[in-house]
Short mmCIF file of C-alpha atoms in Angstrom, two decimals:
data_model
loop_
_atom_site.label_atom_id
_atom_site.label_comp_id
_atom_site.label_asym_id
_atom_site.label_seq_id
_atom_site.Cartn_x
_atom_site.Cartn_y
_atom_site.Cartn_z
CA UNK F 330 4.64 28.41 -16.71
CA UNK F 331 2.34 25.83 -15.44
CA UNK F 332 2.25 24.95 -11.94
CA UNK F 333 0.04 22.35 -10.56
CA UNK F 334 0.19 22.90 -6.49
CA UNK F 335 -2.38 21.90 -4.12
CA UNK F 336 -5.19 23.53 -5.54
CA UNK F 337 -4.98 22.16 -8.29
CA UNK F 338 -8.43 19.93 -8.70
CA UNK F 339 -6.44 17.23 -10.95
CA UNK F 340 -3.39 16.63 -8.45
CA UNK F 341 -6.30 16.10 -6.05
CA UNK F 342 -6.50 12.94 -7.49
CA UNK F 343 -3.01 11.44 -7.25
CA UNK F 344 -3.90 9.77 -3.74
CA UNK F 345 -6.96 8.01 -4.60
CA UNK F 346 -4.84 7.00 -7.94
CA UNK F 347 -1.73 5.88 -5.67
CA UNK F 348 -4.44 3.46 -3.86
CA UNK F 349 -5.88 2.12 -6.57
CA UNK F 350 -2.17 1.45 -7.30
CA UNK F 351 -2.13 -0.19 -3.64
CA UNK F 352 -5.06 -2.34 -4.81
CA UNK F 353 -3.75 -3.72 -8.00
CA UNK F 354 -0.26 -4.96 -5.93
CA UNK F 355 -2.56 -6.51 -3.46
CA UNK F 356 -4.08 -8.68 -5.69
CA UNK F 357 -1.48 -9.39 -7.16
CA UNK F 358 -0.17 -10.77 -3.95
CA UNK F 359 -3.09 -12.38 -2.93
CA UNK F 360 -3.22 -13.97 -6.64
CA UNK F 361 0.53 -14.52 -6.84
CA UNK F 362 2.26 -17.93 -6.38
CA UNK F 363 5.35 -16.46 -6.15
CA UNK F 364 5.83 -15.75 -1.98
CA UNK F 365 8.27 -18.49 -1.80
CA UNK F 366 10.14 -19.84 -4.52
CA UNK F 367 13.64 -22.67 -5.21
CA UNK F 368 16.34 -19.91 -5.60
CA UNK F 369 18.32 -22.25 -8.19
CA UNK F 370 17.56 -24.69 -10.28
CA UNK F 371 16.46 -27.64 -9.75
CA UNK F 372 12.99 -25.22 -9.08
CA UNK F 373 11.30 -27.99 -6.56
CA UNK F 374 9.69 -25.58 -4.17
CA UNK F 375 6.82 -22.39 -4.54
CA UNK F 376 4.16 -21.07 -2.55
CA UNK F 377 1.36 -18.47 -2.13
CA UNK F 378 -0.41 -17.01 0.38
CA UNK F 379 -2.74 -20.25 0.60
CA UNK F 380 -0.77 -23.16 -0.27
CA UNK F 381 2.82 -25.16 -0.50
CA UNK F 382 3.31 -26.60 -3.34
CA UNK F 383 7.10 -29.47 -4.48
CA UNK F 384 7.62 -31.71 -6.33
CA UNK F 385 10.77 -34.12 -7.09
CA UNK F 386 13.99 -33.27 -9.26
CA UNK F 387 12.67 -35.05 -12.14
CA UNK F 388 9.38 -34.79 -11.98
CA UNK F 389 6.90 -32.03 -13.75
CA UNK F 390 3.49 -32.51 -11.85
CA UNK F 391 3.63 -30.29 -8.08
CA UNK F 392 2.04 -31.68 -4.98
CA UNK F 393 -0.10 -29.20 -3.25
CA UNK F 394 -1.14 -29.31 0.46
CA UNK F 395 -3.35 -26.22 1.48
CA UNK F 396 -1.64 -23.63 3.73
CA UNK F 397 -5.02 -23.41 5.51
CA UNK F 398 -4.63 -26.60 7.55
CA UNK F 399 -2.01 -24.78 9.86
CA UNK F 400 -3.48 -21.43 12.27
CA UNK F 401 -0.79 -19.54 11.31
CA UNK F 402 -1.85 -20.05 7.79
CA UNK F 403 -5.16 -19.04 8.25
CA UNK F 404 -4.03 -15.76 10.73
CA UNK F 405 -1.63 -14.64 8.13
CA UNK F 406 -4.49 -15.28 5.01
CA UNK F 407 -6.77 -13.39 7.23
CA UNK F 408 -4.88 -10.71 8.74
CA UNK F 409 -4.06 -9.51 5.18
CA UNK F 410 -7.33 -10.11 3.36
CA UNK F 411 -9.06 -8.17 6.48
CA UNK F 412 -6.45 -5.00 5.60
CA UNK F 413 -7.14 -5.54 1.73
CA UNK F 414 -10.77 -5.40 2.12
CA UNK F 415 -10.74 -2.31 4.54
CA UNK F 416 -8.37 -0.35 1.81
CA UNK F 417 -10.89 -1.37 -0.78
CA UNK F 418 -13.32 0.39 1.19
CA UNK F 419 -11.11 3.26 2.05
CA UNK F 420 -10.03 3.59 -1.63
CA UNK F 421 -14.14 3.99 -2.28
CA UNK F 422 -14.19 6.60 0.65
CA UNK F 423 -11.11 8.64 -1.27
CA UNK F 424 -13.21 8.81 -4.25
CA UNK F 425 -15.93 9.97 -2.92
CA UNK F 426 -14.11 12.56 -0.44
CA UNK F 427 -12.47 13.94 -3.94
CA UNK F 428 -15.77 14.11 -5.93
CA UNK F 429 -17.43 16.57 -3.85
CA UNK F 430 -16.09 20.28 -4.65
CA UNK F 431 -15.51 20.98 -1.04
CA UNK F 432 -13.37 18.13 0.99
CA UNK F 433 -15.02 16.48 3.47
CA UNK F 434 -11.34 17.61 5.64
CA UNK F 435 -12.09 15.44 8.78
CA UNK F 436 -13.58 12.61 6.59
CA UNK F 437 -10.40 13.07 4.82
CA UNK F 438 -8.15 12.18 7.79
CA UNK F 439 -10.72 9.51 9.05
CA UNK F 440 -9.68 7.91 5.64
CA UNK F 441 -5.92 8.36 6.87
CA UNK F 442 -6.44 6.53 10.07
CA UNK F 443 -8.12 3.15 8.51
CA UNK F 444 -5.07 3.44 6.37
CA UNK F 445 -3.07 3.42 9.03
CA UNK F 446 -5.33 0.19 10.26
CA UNK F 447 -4.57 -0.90 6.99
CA UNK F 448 -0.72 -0.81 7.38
CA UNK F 449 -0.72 -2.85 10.66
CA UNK F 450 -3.16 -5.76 8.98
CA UNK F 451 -1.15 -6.33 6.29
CA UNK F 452 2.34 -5.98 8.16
CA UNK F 453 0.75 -8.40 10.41
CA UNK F 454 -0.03 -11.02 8.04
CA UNK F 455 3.65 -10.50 5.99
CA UNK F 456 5.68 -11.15 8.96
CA UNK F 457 3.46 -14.05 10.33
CA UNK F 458 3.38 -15.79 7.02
CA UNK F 459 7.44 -16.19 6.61
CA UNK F 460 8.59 -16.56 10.04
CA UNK F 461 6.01 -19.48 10.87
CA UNK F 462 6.48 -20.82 6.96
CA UNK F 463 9.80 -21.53 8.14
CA UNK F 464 9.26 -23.14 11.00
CA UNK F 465 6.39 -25.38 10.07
CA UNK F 466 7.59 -26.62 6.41
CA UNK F 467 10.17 -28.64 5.36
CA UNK F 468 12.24 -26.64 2.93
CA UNK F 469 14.22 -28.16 -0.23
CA UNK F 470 16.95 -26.34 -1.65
CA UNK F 471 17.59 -22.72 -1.33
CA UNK F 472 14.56 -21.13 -1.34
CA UNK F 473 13.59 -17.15 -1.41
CA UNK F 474 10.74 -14.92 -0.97
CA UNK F 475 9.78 -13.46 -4.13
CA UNK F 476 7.93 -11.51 -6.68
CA UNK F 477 4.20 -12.19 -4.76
CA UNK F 478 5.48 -11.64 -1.01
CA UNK F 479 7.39 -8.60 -2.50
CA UNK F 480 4.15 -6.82 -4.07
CA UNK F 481 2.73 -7.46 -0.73
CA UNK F 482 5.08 -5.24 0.82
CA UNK F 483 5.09 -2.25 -2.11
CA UNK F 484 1.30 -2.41 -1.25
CA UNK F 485 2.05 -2.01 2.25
CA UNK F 486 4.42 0.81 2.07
CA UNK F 487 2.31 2.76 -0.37
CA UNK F 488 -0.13 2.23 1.89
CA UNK F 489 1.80 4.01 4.48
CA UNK F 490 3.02 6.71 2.84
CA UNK F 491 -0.55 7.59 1.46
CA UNK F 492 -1.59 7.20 5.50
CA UNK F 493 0.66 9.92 6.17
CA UNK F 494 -1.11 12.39 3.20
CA UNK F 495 -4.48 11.95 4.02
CA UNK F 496 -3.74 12.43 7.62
CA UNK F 497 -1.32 15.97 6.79
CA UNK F 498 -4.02 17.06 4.49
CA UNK F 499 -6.29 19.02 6.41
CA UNK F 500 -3.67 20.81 7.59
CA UNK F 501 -3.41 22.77 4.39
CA UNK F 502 -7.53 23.06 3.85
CA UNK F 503 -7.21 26.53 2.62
CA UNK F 504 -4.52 26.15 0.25
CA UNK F 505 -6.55 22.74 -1.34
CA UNK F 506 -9.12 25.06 -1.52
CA UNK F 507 -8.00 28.06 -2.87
CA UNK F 508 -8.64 30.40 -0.22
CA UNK F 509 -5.53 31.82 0.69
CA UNK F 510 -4.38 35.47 -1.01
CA UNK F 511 -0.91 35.10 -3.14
CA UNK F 512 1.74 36.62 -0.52
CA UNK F 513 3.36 39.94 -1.38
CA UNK F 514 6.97 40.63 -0.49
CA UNK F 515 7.15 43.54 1.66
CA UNK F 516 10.05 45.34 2.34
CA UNK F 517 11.18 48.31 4.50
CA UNK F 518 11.91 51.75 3.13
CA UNK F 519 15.25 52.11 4.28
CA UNK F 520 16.05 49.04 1.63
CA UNK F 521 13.99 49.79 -1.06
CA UNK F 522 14.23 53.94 -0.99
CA UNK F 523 12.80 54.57 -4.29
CA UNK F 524 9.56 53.56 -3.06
CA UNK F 525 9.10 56.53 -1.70
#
């Protein structure tokens, strides 16, 4: 039977991997021009995180205007590339926590709290960025948020959740390590009589 718990120096990995993971839907949202799109055809309407782009019924060329004219453009942009750029940083720190044979166990939750910083950067800029889009631009047909503004939140939530780890995981230092004796069952004489 093969059982891969805590100590196990290859599971030790799975944060830093889910992170990376984190990174890879964050640039995808910050890449992706799919945070607003036309729900139904005719498709006159998409955006990204920096710009609004329509165009008529008939015609195939969009018209562009930057996203970064408006403040609430730039405080969304902003708010989520700061939290992008700080779990870059924290997905270095992981690595580097990891590599060392013995865990760094405070660095280790330090790592859990800019995570946490993270979360609120990012949540920042994806509730900013619809409820002032809203206001601000003229919308054409039905129109959703989509595939982009959705990997923004997966990032966001995995984000969290990997918060949470690296903040519980000094908690369980000796187990990560190794140090803790397997626990015997014990039980009393009168139950087990033919131990003695």
């Amino acid at each position: 039977m093969v059982v891969c718990g805590l100590a196990c120096w290859r599971c030790r990995w799975l944060l830093p991997l889910l992170l990376g993971l984190a990174i890879i839907m964050g640039i995808i949202a910050l890449a992706g021009r799919g945070w607003l799109e036309s729900e139904s055809e005719p498709y006159v309407q998409q955006a990204s995180l920096w710009e609004s782009c329509t165009r008529g019924e008939e015609d195939l060329n969009w018209s562009c205007e930057s996203l970064m004219d408006y403040g609430w453009g730039r405080a969304a942009a902003a708010t989520y590339l700061v939290g992008f750029v700080i779990l870059v940083i924290c997905f270095a720190l992981a690595v580097i926590a990891f590599s060392i044979e013995i865990l760094r166990f405070n660095f280790v939750r330090g790592i859990g709290g800019l995570l946490f910083v993270v979360a609120a950067f990012q949540i920042i800029g994806l509730v900013i960025y619809p409820v002032k889009f809203t206001e601000d631009i003229p919308l054409t047909g039905d129109n959703m948020f989509s595939w982009a503004y959705g990997f923004g939140w997966a990032s966001t939530v995995v984000v969290i959740g990997c918060a949470f780890f690296f903040c519980c995981l000094p908690n369980w230092e000796d187990e990560v390590l190794g140090n803790i004796k397997p626990m015997g069952y014990y039980s009393s004489p009168e139950r087990a009589p033919y131990l003695n």
